[in-house]
Amino acid sequence: MQKRAQATWGGRFSEGPSALMQGFSESVSFDCRLAPYDLRVNRAHARMLCAVGLLEAAELKEIESGLTAIEEQVRAGSFIWDQALEDVHMNLEQALGQLTPAAAKLHTGRSRNDQVATDVRLFFKDAAAGLDRRLAGLMRALVRQAGEQREILIPGYTHLQRAQPVSVAHHLLAYVEMLSRDRLRLAQAADRANWCPLGCGAIAGTTLPIDREATARELGFVDAKGRPRITPNSMDAVADRDLFLDFAQACVVIGIHLSRMAEDLILWSSREFSFVDLPDAFCTGSSLMPQKKNPDALELIRGKSGRLAGNLQALVVMTKGLPLTYNRDLQEDKLPIFDSFDQAELCVRVLTGVVDGMHFRPEICAAAVADPALLATDLADWLVTRGVPFREAHHAVGALVRRGEELRVPLDKVPQVEAEAVHAGFQSGWTEVFDLGRALRARERPGMPGPRRIAFELRRWEKTLAGDGEQVGRKPGR
Ligand code: ARG
């Protein structure tokens, strides 16, 4: 039996696609997510067609009310998606055709190639703003914790070895800096998304008198002054997938940042560190070991960051060898992008919950930071203030550390005679260095963890974040 030719493009075909081909070629199972954007694009396109005389006013009216009806069905979840119609665009157009014959004119002067490129740009603008809001929420949680724990000092680590004392606030504000750069990256991606490809057709535009500025304006593709922004080259417009790479890349970096935070918190919550107690609501137990409380939420964040990197990789490999312009390979571009957005957003929300609910253990932090070796560098600085060249001071303190280890005494308890034998610069008074308050107060210059500097930074972030998060963070330079 002969299968019916495909309704939308079947004119030159004597039979329709095999069932296997249909299932293979469909994208509606995932691109139906673009329906709200596709409907907006349809409405803007129809209005423009009417304005330039390619559609009667009565036809536009029917198309508009049809689109509204379909929109309601989509929103209510009652719209029936048909795989045989391939993708979201053809499903919506066919549904409109059931409501009005004017639907047959809707595809005038456009192609699915410029249509999908326009839909995804609208999606990216929303996705960037949504993720930005979530990141602002996580930043607020971090700033709040930093403010509450500003008195708590902990060892800072390099090579995961104790290095120098810092405040918990300084450590948490480091994440805040990282996240603020993520928001900037998202804002830049959203700005690059803000160019309208609609009207570029399949590859070379159209012979019909369409008005690209009008649709761009109606869809919000405008600059700061409200002037329409339209893509200048029709071939680039339908072939370009830079935005997918930009957005996926922004998600990769977000994932890396979240994963590094997760790793710190996993370490801090381990019995060996015990700096922090994680909220039960974001931990799980063991099916066998009754005592366990595992940081699964954080481990999943660490794991999912790999998935975000994989999504970028899929897009890079997919696009790198494609001849201009549109190739069907590009239908595969949506899954990694949707996944990166969904997973990045989820990870940010979960980490916000963890940060909101975690409790520091001040006594354990205090015991860890009391290790006088953390101030060995300050001792070298002390020698420098007495005229010893830094290299020599570094060597002298190193020798003092070794002597302490030989004598089995902490660095600040090496007897005076022993210290002077190591280096003549260790005159009485060198032990004044071993005072944490003094050590931190000596670090008030920009970027450092001094208490006044931290108070300043906290105020700066509180101000920046107050009422922020309603739109993409900082505006990119125009
Ligand atoms: N579903 C297609 C995609 O996402 C839409 C564009 C189809 N264009 C085409 N020439 N077959 O890529």
GROMACS .gro file of C-alpha atoms and ligand atoms in nm:
model
  490
    1MET     CA    1   0.000   0.000   0.000
    2GLN     CA    2   0.131   0.343  -0.087
    3LYS     CA    3   0.190   0.583   0.204
    4ARG     CA    4   0.050   0.931   0.163
    5ALA     CA    5   0.308   1.190   0.060
    6GLN     CA    6   0.410   1.434   0.336
    7ALA     CA    7   0.156   1.712   0.358
    8THR     CA    8   0.392   2.008   0.389
    9TRP     CA    9   0.666   1.931   0.138
   10GLY     CA   10   0.519   1.624  -0.037
   11GLY     CA   11   0.451   1.784  -0.376
   12ARG     CA   12   0.743   1.624  -0.556
   13PHE     CA   13   0.715   1.290  -0.373
   14SER     CA   14   0.520   0.987  -0.486
   15GLU     CA   15   0.516   0.825  -0.142
   16GLY     CA   16   0.561   0.930   0.219
   17PRO     CA   17   0.850   0.842   0.449
   18SER     CA   18   0.876   0.495   0.597
   19ALA     CA   19   0.773   0.456   0.960
   20LEU     CA   20   1.141   0.412   1.046
   21MET     CA   21   1.233   0.735   0.867
   22GLN     CA   22   0.949   0.919   1.035
   23GLY     CA   23   1.064   0.821   1.381
   24PHE     CA   24   1.424   0.895   1.288
   25SER     CA   25   1.358   1.236   1.142
   26GLU     CA   26   1.110   1.375   1.392
   27SER     CA   27   1.213   1.642   1.639
   28VAL     CA   28   0.872   1.736   1.774
   29SER     CA   29   0.928   1.513   2.078
   30PHE     CA   30   1.182   1.771   2.198
   31ASP     CA   31   1.136   2.090   1.994
   32CYS     CA   32   0.771   2.116   2.103
   33ARG     CA   33   0.933   2.308   2.384
   34LEU     CA   34   0.982   2.592   2.136
   35ALA     CA   35   0.605   2.618   2.077
   36PRO     CA   36   0.550   2.943   2.272
   37TYR     CA   37   0.829   3.110   2.071
   38ASP     CA   38   0.711   2.964   1.740
   39LEU     CA   39   0.362   3.097   1.805
   40ARG     CA   40   0.498   3.443   1.877
   41VAL     CA   41   0.705   3.431   1.560
   42ASN     CA   42   0.397   3.317   1.362
   43ARG     CA   43   0.192   3.607   1.496
   44ALA     CA   44   0.460   3.866   1.421
   45HIS     CA   45   0.515   3.725   1.073
   46ALA     CA   46   0.142   3.725   0.994
   47ARG     CA   47   0.104   4.087   1.108
   48MET     CA   48   0.394   4.191   0.891
   49LEU     CA   49   0.251   4.000   0.590
   50CYS     CA   50  -0.073   4.189   0.635
   51ALA     CA   51   0.104   4.524   0.673
   52VAL     CA   52   0.287   4.475   0.341
   53GLY     CA   53  -0.027   4.354   0.160
   54LEU     CA   54   0.049   3.982   0.138
   55LEU     CA   55  -0.238   3.891   0.369
   56GLU     CA   56  -0.594   4.032   0.393
   57ALA     CA   57  -0.699   4.192   0.721
   58ALA     CA   58  -0.973   3.929   0.757
   59GLU     CA   59  -0.718   3.653   0.703
   60LEU     CA   60  -0.489   3.801   0.965
   61LYS     CA   61  -0.777   3.809   1.210
   62GLU     CA   62  -0.848   3.440   1.154
   63ILE     CA   63  -0.482   3.352   1.184
   64GLU     CA   64  -0.447   3.549   1.505
   65SER     CA   65  -0.750   3.396   1.672
   66GLY     CA   66  -0.637   3.052   1.552
   67LEU     CA   67  -0.293   3.106   1.704
   68THR     CA   68  -0.452   3.216   2.030
   69ALA     CA   69  -0.665   2.900   2.041
   70ILE     CA   70  -0.361   2.682   1.971
   71GLU     CA   71  -0.159   2.867   2.232
   72GLU     CA   72  -0.423   2.786   2.493
   73GLN     CA   73  -0.417   2.419   2.397
   74VAL     CA   74  -0.038   2.411   2.418
   75ARG     CA   75  -0.044   2.582   2.756
   76ALA     CA   76  -0.312   2.346   2.887
   77GLY     CA   77  -0.117   2.046   2.758
   78SER     CA   78  -0.409   1.932   2.542
   79PHE     CA   79  -0.243   2.001   2.206
   80ILE     CA   80  -0.179   1.672   2.026
   81TRP     CA   81   0.169   1.656   1.875
   82ASP     CA   82   0.204   1.434   1.571
   83GLN     CA   83   0.541   1.276   1.489
   84ALA     CA   84   0.438   1.240   1.126
   85LEU     CA   85   0.451   1.618   1.101
   86GLU     CA   86   0.821   1.616   1.195
   87ASP     CA   87   0.868   1.923   1.407
   88VAL     CA   88   0.707   2.194   1.614
   89HIS     CA   89   0.678   2.430   1.317
   90MET     CA   90   0.482   2.194   1.095
   91ASN     CA   91   0.264   2.075   1.380
   92LEU     CA   92   0.155   2.427   1.462
   93GLU     CA   93   0.105   2.525   1.099
   94GLN     CA   94  -0.106   2.216   1.030
   95ALA     CA   95  -0.315   2.277   1.340
   96LEU     CA   96  -0.377   2.632   1.224
   97GLY     CA   97  -0.480   2.489   0.887
   98GLN     CA   98  -0.759   2.297   1.063
   99LEU     CA   99  -0.892   2.630   1.194
  100THR     CA  100  -0.858   2.856   0.890
  101PRO     CA  101  -0.768   2.824   0.522
  102ALA     CA  102  -0.566   3.144   0.562
  103ALA     CA  103  -0.303   2.929   0.735
  104ALA     CA  104  -0.188   2.827   0.387
  105LYS     CA  105  -0.050   3.179   0.344
  106LEU     CA  106   0.142   3.191   0.671
  107HIS     CA  107   0.463   3.041   0.533
  108THR     CA  108   0.487   3.318   0.271
  109GLY     CA  109   0.836   3.466   0.251
  110ARG     CA  110   0.996   3.247   0.517
  111SER     CA  111   1.139   2.900   0.571
  112ARG     CA  112   1.172   2.671   0.869
  113ASN     CA  113   1.542   2.756   0.858
  114ASP     CA  114   1.498   3.121   0.953
  115GLN     CA  115   1.196   3.028   1.165
  116VAL     CA  116   1.386   2.788   1.391
  117ALA     CA  117   1.682   3.028   1.409
  118THR     CA  118   1.442   3.298   1.535
  119ASP     CA  119   1.265   3.066   1.781
  120VAL     CA  120   1.590   2.959   1.947
  121ARG     CA  121   1.711   3.316   1.979
  122LEU     CA  122   1.396   3.397   2.173
  123PHE     CA  123   1.456   3.084   2.383
  124PHE     CA  124   1.815   3.189   2.457
  125LYS     CA  125   1.707   3.532   2.574
  126ASP     CA  126   1.462   3.373   2.818
  127ALA     CA  127   1.703   3.099   2.924
  128ALA     CA  128   1.983   3.346   2.996
  129ALA     CA  129   1.748   3.563   3.203
  130GLY     CA  130   1.613   3.260   3.391
  131LEU     CA  131   1.955   3.125   3.474
  132ASP     CA  132   2.071   3.472   3.570
  133ARG     CA  133   1.789   3.499   3.826
  134ARG     CA  134   1.887   3.166   3.980
  135LEU     CA  135   2.252   3.266   3.997
  136ALA     CA  136   2.155   3.589   4.171
  137GLY     CA  137   1.968   3.375   4.428
  138LEU     CA  138   2.274   3.161   4.493
  139MET     CA  139   2.490   3.471   4.527
  140ARG     CA  140   2.247   3.611   4.784
  141ALA     CA  141   2.261   3.287   4.985
  142LEU     CA  142   2.642   3.298   4.979
  143VAL     CA  143   2.656   3.664   5.080
  144ARG     CA  144   2.414   3.598   5.366
  145GLN     CA  145   2.624   3.305   5.494
  146ALA     CA  146   2.940   3.512   5.452
  147GLY     CA  147   2.788   3.793   5.656
  148GLU     CA  148   2.676   3.561   5.934
  149GLN     CA  149   3.006   3.372   5.950
  150ARG     CA  150   3.238   3.670   5.909
  151GLU     CA  151   3.403   3.603   6.248
  152ILE     CA  152   3.494   3.245   6.163
  153LEU     CA  153   3.848   3.185   6.040
  154ILE     CA  154   3.966   2.871   5.865
  155PRO     CA  155   4.287   2.758   5.701
  156GLY     CA  156   4.300   2.848   5.333
  157TYR     CA  157   4.451   2.572   5.119
  158THR     CA  158   4.682   2.545   4.822
  159HIS     CA  159   4.760   2.198   4.690
  160LEU     CA  160   4.503   2.094   4.951
  161GLN     CA  161   4.770   2.164   5.212
  162ARG     CA  162   4.715   2.424   5.482
  163ALA     CA  163   4.846   2.755   5.352
  164GLN     CA  164   4.731   3.075   5.524
  165PRO     CA  165   4.438   3.178   5.745
  166VAL     CA  166   4.134   3.329   5.576
  167SER     CA  167   3.782   3.404   5.688
  168VAL     CA  168   3.492   3.184   5.581
  169ALA     CA  169   3.345   3.505   5.439
  170HIS     CA  170   3.648   3.558   5.214
  171HIS     CA  171   3.621   3.201   5.089
  172LEU     CA  172   3.246   3.229   5.019
  173LEU     CA  173   3.288   3.566   4.848
  174ALA     CA  174   3.535   3.403   4.610
  175TYR     CA  175   3.240   3.197   4.478
  176VAL     CA  176   3.033   3.514   4.452
  177GLU     CA  177   3.299   3.662   4.222
  178MET     CA  178   3.295   3.348   4.008
  179LEU     CA  179   2.917   3.357   3.976
  180SER     CA  180   2.916   3.725   3.886
  181ARG     CA  181   3.140   3.644   3.589
  182ASP     CA  182   2.896   3.368   3.491
  183ARG     CA  183   2.617   3.623   3.485
  184LEU     CA  184   2.823   3.849   3.267
  185ARG     CA  185   2.883   3.562   3.024
  186LEU     CA  186   2.508   3.496   3.012
  187ALA     CA  187   2.435   3.864   2.956
  188GLN     CA  188   2.679   3.863   2.665
  189ALA     CA  189   2.514   3.554   2.516
  190ALA     CA  190   2.171   3.717   2.553
  191ASP     CA  191   2.303   4.027   2.380
  192ARG     CA  192   2.434   3.824   2.089
  193ALA     CA  193   2.099   3.643   2.071
  194ASN     CA  194   1.933   3.979   2.021
  195TRP     CA  195   1.951   3.983   1.639
  196CYS     CA  196   1.656   3.872   1.428
  197PRO     CA  197   1.713   3.622   1.144
  198LEU     CA  198   1.347   3.609   1.040
  199GLY     CA  199   1.301   3.685   0.672
  200CYS     CA  200   1.631   3.529   0.567
  201GLY     CA  201   1.428   3.239   0.430
  202ALA     CA  202   1.593   2.908   0.352
  203ILE     CA  203   1.922   3.069   0.246
  204ALA     CA  204   1.870   3.369   0.019
  205GLY     CA  205   1.573   3.562   0.153
  206THR     CA  206   1.266   3.606  -0.065
  207THR     CA  207   1.149   3.791  -0.374
  208LEU     CA  208   0.841   3.908  -0.183
  209PRO     CA  209   0.826   4.258  -0.030
  210ILE     CA  210   0.859   4.157   0.337
  211ASP     CA  211   0.952   4.401   0.615
  212ARG     CA  212   1.223   4.248   0.833
  213GLU     CA  213   1.247   4.552   1.062
  214ALA     CA  214   0.880   4.520   1.152
  215THR     CA  215   0.904   4.158   1.267
  216ALA     CA  216   1.231   4.224   1.450
  217ARG     CA  217   1.071   4.514   1.635
  218GLU     CA  218   0.756   4.321   1.717
  219LEU     CA  219   0.959   4.029   1.856
  220GLY     CA  220   1.174   4.255   2.072
  221PHE     CA  221   1.496   4.224   1.872
  222VAL     CA  222   1.587   4.588   1.931
  223ASP     CA  223   1.885   4.781   2.064
  224ALA     CA  224   1.889   5.010   2.367
  225LYS     CA  225   1.729   5.286   2.161
  226GLY     CA  226   1.451   5.061   2.031
  227ARG     CA  227   1.600   5.028   1.683
  228PRO     CA  228   1.546   4.685   1.520
  229ARG     CA  229   1.845   4.454   1.505
  230ILE     CA  230   1.837   4.225   1.202
  231THR     CA  231   2.102   3.978   1.090
  232PRO     CA  232   2.290   4.128   0.795
  233ASN     CA  233   2.362   3.811   0.593
  234SER     CA  234   2.092   3.558   0.509
  235MET     CA  235   2.338   3.269   0.467
  236ASP     CA  236   2.505   3.335   0.800
  237ALA     CA  237   2.164   3.379   0.962
  238VAL     CA  238   2.047   3.024   0.887
  239ALA     CA  239   2.384   2.850   0.924
  240ASP     CA  240   2.506   3.027   1.238
  241ARG     CA  241   2.505   2.823   1.560
  242ASP     CA  242   2.754   3.040   1.755
  243LEU     CA  243   2.490   3.115   2.014
  244PHE     CA  244   2.447   2.750   2.091
  245LEU     CA  245   2.820   2.732   2.155
  246ASP     CA  246   2.816   3.054   2.360
  247PHE     CA  247   2.529   2.941   2.577
  248ALA     CA  248   2.659   2.588   2.620
  249GLN     CA  249   3.002   2.731   2.704
  250ALA     CA  250   2.851   2.966   2.962
  251CYS     CA  251   2.680   2.661   3.116
  252VAL     CA  252   3.009   2.469   3.117
  253VAL     CA  253   3.180   2.742   3.317
  254ILE     CA  254   2.882   2.766   3.554
  255GLY     CA  255   2.908   2.388   3.596
  256ILE     CA  256   3.279   2.410   3.671
  257HIS     CA  257   3.219   2.677   3.933
  258LEU     CA  258   2.937   2.484   4.097
  259SER     CA  259   3.143   2.168   4.090
  260ARG     CA  260   3.438   2.335   4.261
  261MET     CA  261   3.207   2.475   4.529
  262ALA     CA  262   3.053   2.131   4.569
  263GLU     CA  263   3.398   1.978   4.609
  264ASP     CA  264   3.495   2.228   4.881
  265LEU     CA  265   3.173   2.159   5.068
  266ILE     CA  266   3.217   1.783   5.033
  267LEU     CA  267   3.562   1.816   5.188
  268TRP     CA  268   3.448   2.057   5.457
  269SER     CA  269   3.161   1.827   5.556
  270SER     CA  270   3.383   1.518   5.576
  271ARG     CA  271   3.470   1.389   5.922
  272GLU     CA  272   3.833   1.482   5.853
  273PHE     CA  273   3.751   1.853   5.816
  274SER     CA  274   3.412   1.888   5.989
  275PHE     CA  275   3.404   2.263   5.923
  276VAL     CA  276   3.043   2.246   5.815
  277ASP     CA  277   2.722   2.050   5.867
  278LEU     CA  278   2.515   2.004   5.552
  279PRO     CA  279   2.136   2.024   5.568
  280ASP     CA  280   1.967   1.683   5.598
  281ALA     CA  281   1.724   1.793   5.328
  282PHE     CA  282   2.003   1.777   5.068
  283CYS     CA  283   2.180   1.462   5.190
  284THR     CA  284   2.098   1.095   5.171
  285GLY     CA  285   2.169   0.791   5.384
  286SER     CA  286   2.324   0.456   5.311
  287SER     CA  287   2.107   0.148   5.260
  288LEU     CA  288   2.361  -0.052   5.457
  289MET     CA  289   2.559   0.174   5.693
  290PRO     CA  290   2.321   0.336   5.940
  291GLN     CA  291   2.561   0.612   6.046
  292LYS     CA  292   2.610   0.757   5.699
  293LYS     CA  293   2.499   1.100   5.582
  294ASN     CA  294   2.620   1.143   5.228
  295PRO     CA  295   2.654   1.470   5.036
  296ASP     CA  296   2.476   1.329   4.728
  297ALA     CA  297   2.339   1.663   4.613
  298LEU     CA  298   2.692   1.801   4.590
  299GLU     CA  299   2.826   1.489   4.424
  300LEU     CA  300   2.551   1.505   4.164
  301ILE     CA  301   2.639   1.869   4.095
  302ARG     CA  302   3.001   1.763   4.047
  303GLY     CA  303   2.887   1.481   3.818
  304LYS     CA  304   2.646   1.690   3.614
  305SER     CA  305   2.916   1.944   3.538
  306GLY     CA  306   3.070   1.673   3.320
  307ARG     CA  307   2.742   1.638   3.137
  308LEU     CA  308   2.740   2.012   3.065
  309ALA     CA  309   3.089   1.986   2.919
  310GLY     CA  310   2.969   1.692   2.708
  311ASN     CA  311   2.683   1.900   2.566
  312LEU     CA  312   2.925   2.168   2.449
  313GLN     CA  313   3.145   1.901   2.297
  314ALA     CA  314   2.850   1.754   2.105
  315LEU     CA  315   2.774   2.097   1.956
  316VAL     CA  316   3.136   2.168   1.867
  317VAL     CA  317   3.175   1.841   1.682
  318MET     CA  318   2.833   1.868   1.518
  319THR     CA  319   2.899   2.208   1.363
  320LYS     CA  320   3.267   2.209   1.281
  321GLY     CA  321   3.258   2.049   0.935
  322LEU     CA  322   2.921   2.163   0.803
  323PRO     CA  323   2.912   2.332   0.464
  324LEU     CA  324   2.708   2.650   0.451
  325THR     CA  325   2.424   2.681   0.510
  326TYR     CA  326   2.152   2.479   0.685
  327ASN     CA  327   2.206   2.105   0.717
  328ARG     CA  328   1.974   1.867   0.892
  329ASP     CA  329   2.253   1.777   1.135
  330LEU     CA  330   2.155   2.101   1.304
  331GLN     CA  331   1.826   1.959   1.423
  332GLU     CA  332   2.039   1.779   1.684
  333ASP     CA  333   2.149   2.113   1.828
  334LYS     CA  334   1.847   2.153   2.053
  335LEU     CA  335   1.881   1.855   2.285
  336PRO     CA  336   2.221   1.956   2.430
  337ILE     CA  337   2.106   2.315   2.475
  338PHE     CA  338   1.782   2.227   2.651
  339ASP     CA  339   1.971   1.981   2.869
  340SER     CA  340   2.244   2.231   2.957
  341PHE     CA  341   1.986   2.488   3.055
  342ASP     CA  342   1.774   2.246   3.259
  343GLN     CA  343   2.066   2.086   3.440
  344ALA     CA  344   2.253   2.409   3.507
  345GLU     CA  345   1.938   2.565   3.648
  346LEU     CA  346   1.865   2.262   3.866
  347CYS     CA  347   2.222   2.254   3.996
  348VAL     CA  348   2.211   2.623   4.090
  349ARG     CA  349   1.880   2.574   4.273
  350VAL     CA  350   2.005   2.270   4.462
  351LEU     CA  351   2.330   2.437   4.561
  352THR     CA  352   2.132   2.738   4.683
  353GLY     CA  353   1.936   2.502   4.908
  354VAL     CA  354   2.258   2.349   5.042
  355VAL     CA  355   2.419   2.687   5.108
  356ASP     CA  356   2.103   2.821   5.272
  357GLY     CA  357   2.080   2.525   5.507
  358MET     CA  358   2.443   2.458   5.600
  359HIS     CA  359   2.587   2.534   5.944
  360PHE     CA  360   2.946   2.607   6.025
  361ARG     CA  361   3.111   2.459   6.335
  362PRO     CA  362   3.303   2.749   6.487
  363GLU     CA  363   3.497   2.546   6.746
  364ILE     CA  364   3.631   2.301   6.488
  365CYS     CA  365   3.724   2.582   6.248
  366ALA     CA  366   3.900   2.762   6.535
  367ALA     CA  367   4.101   2.451   6.624
  368ALA     CA  368   4.208   2.403   6.261
  369VAL     CA  369   4.309   2.764   6.209
  370ALA     CA  370   4.506   2.770   6.538
  371ASP     CA  371   4.789   2.583   6.363
  372PRO     CA  372   5.078   2.835   6.393
  373ALA     CA  373   5.241   2.705   6.074
  374LEU     CA  374   4.968   2.895   5.887
  375LEU     CA  375   5.150   3.214   5.986
  376ALA     CA  376   5.497   3.107   5.868
  377THR     CA  377   5.469   3.348   5.576
  378ASP     CA  378   5.374   3.630   5.812
  379LEU     CA  379   5.687   3.551   6.011
  380ALA     CA  380   5.896   3.587   5.695
  381ASP     CA  381   5.721   3.922   5.633
  382TRP     CA  382   5.811   4.019   5.994
  383LEU     CA  383   6.178   3.956   5.916
  384VAL     CA  384   6.142   4.163   5.599
  385THR     CA  385   6.018   4.459   5.808
  386ARG     CA  386   6.346   4.425   6.001
  387GLY     CA  387   6.553   4.455   5.685
  388VAL     CA  388   6.604   4.088   5.595
  389PRO     CA  389   6.568   4.025   5.219
  390PHE     CA  390   6.260   3.810   5.152
  391ARG     CA  391   6.449   3.513   5.002
  392GLU     CA  392   6.671   3.499   5.311
  393ALA     CA  393   6.369   3.542   5.542
  394HIS     CA  394   6.186   3.261   5.363
  395HIS     CA  395   6.488   3.034   5.410
  396ALA     CA  396   6.523   3.129   5.777
  397VAL     CA  397   6.157   3.054   5.855
  398GLY     CA  398   6.184   2.727   5.663
  399ALA     CA  399   6.479   2.632   5.882
  400LEU     CA  400   6.282   2.734   6.193
  401VAL     CA  401   5.990   2.512   6.083
  402ARG     CA  402   6.233   2.222   6.041
  403ARG     CA  403   6.389   2.288   6.382
  404GLY     CA  404   6.042   2.291   6.541
  405GLU     CA  405   5.966   1.956   6.380
  406GLU     CA  406   6.294   1.812   6.510
  407LEU     CA  407   6.219   1.942   6.860
  408ARG     CA  408   5.855   1.830   6.825
  409VAL     CA  409   5.721   2.173   6.920
  410PRO     CA  410   5.483   2.399   6.729
  411LEU     CA  411   5.644   2.678   6.529
  412ASP     CA  412   5.559   2.948   6.784
  413LYS     CA  413   5.706   2.741   7.070
  414VAL     CA  414   6.060   2.702   6.936
  415PRO     CA  415   6.284   2.826   7.224
  416GLN     CA  416   6.440   3.169   7.177
  417VAL     CA  417   6.800   3.036   7.180
  418GLU     CA  418   6.712   2.786   6.909
  419ALA     CA  419   6.544   3.054   6.701
  420GLU     CA  420   6.840   3.289   6.724
  421ALA     CA  421   7.071   3.001   6.630
  422VAL     CA  422   6.866   2.956   6.311
  423HIS     CA  423   6.883   3.325   6.218
  424ALA     CA  424   7.007   3.634   6.403
  425GLY     CA  425   6.695   3.822   6.290
  426PHE     CA  426   6.479   3.624   6.533
  427GLN     CA  427   6.524   3.877   6.812
  428SER     CA  428   6.271   3.872   7.092
  429GLY     CA  429   5.928   3.973   6.970
  430TRP     CA  430   5.903   3.740   6.669
  431THR     CA  431   5.625   3.540   6.837
  432GLU     CA  432   5.396   3.845   6.824
  433VAL     CA  433   5.325   3.729   6.470
  434PHE     CA  434   5.124   3.433   6.601
  435ASP     CA  435   4.809   3.627   6.665
  436LEU     CA  436   4.531   3.558   6.416
  437GLY     CA  437   4.353   3.886   6.478
  438ARG     CA  438   4.670   4.076   6.404
  439ALA     CA  439   4.740   3.863   6.097
  440LEU     CA  440   4.400   3.937   5.948
  441ARG     CA  441   4.400   4.305   6.043
  442ALA     CA  442   4.730   4.337   5.856
  443ARG     CA  443   4.547   4.241   5.536
  444GLU     CA  444   4.316   4.531   5.464
  445ARG     CA  445   4.434   4.619   5.115
  446PRO     CA  446   4.205   4.551   4.815
  447GLY     CA  447   4.137   4.184   4.749
  448MET     CA  448   4.259   4.070   5.091
  449PRO     CA  449   4.070   3.902   5.378
  450GLY     CA  450   4.107   4.178   5.643
  451PRO     CA  451   3.788   4.219   5.848
  452ARG     CA  452   3.724   4.578   5.735
  453ARG     CA  453   3.789   4.486   5.375
  454ILE     CA  454   3.546   4.194   5.407
  455ALA     CA  455   3.284   4.421   5.563
  456PHE     CA  456   3.329   4.655   5.266
  457GLU     CA  457   3.294   4.368   5.017
  458LEU     CA  458   2.984   4.239   5.194
  459ARG     CA  459   2.823   4.581   5.172
  460ARG     CA  460   2.919   4.608   4.807
  461TRP     CA  461   2.757   4.274   4.723
  462GLU     CA  462   2.450   4.335   4.936
  463LYS     CA  463   2.396   4.658   4.749
  464THR     CA  464   2.462   4.504   4.409
  465LEU     CA  465   2.225   4.216   4.475
  466ALA     CA  466   1.944   4.411   4.639
  467GLY     CA  467   1.650   4.401   4.401
  468ASP     CA  468   1.877   4.254   4.135
  469GLY     CA  469   1.807   3.928   3.957
  470GLU     CA  470   1.495   4.045   3.780
  471GLN     CA  471   1.691   4.067   3.457
  472VAL     CA  472   2.024   3.961   3.321
  473GLY     CA  473   2.289   4.093   3.560
  474ARG     CA  474   2.522   4.359   3.427
  475LYS     CA  475   2.458   4.509   3.089
  476PRO     CA  476   2.719   4.414   2.834
  477GLY     CA  477   2.900   4.700   2.665
  478ARG     CA  478   2.723   4.807   2.354
  479ARG     N1  479   1.329   2.078   1.269
  479ARG     C1  480   1.426   2.146   1.191
  479ARG     C2  481   1.546   2.181   1.280
  479ARG     O1  482   1.528   2.190   1.395
  479ARG     C3  483   1.370   2.273   1.134
  479ARG     C4  484   1.439   2.318   1.012
  479ARG     C5  485   1.408   2.222   0.903
  479ARG     N2  486   1.461   2.265   0.778
  479ARG     C6  487   1.476   2.185   0.678
  479ARG     N3  488   1.531   2.235   0.569
  479ARG     N4  489   1.446   2.058   0.682
  479ARG     O2  490   1.656   2.194   1.234
   0.00000   0.00000   0.00000
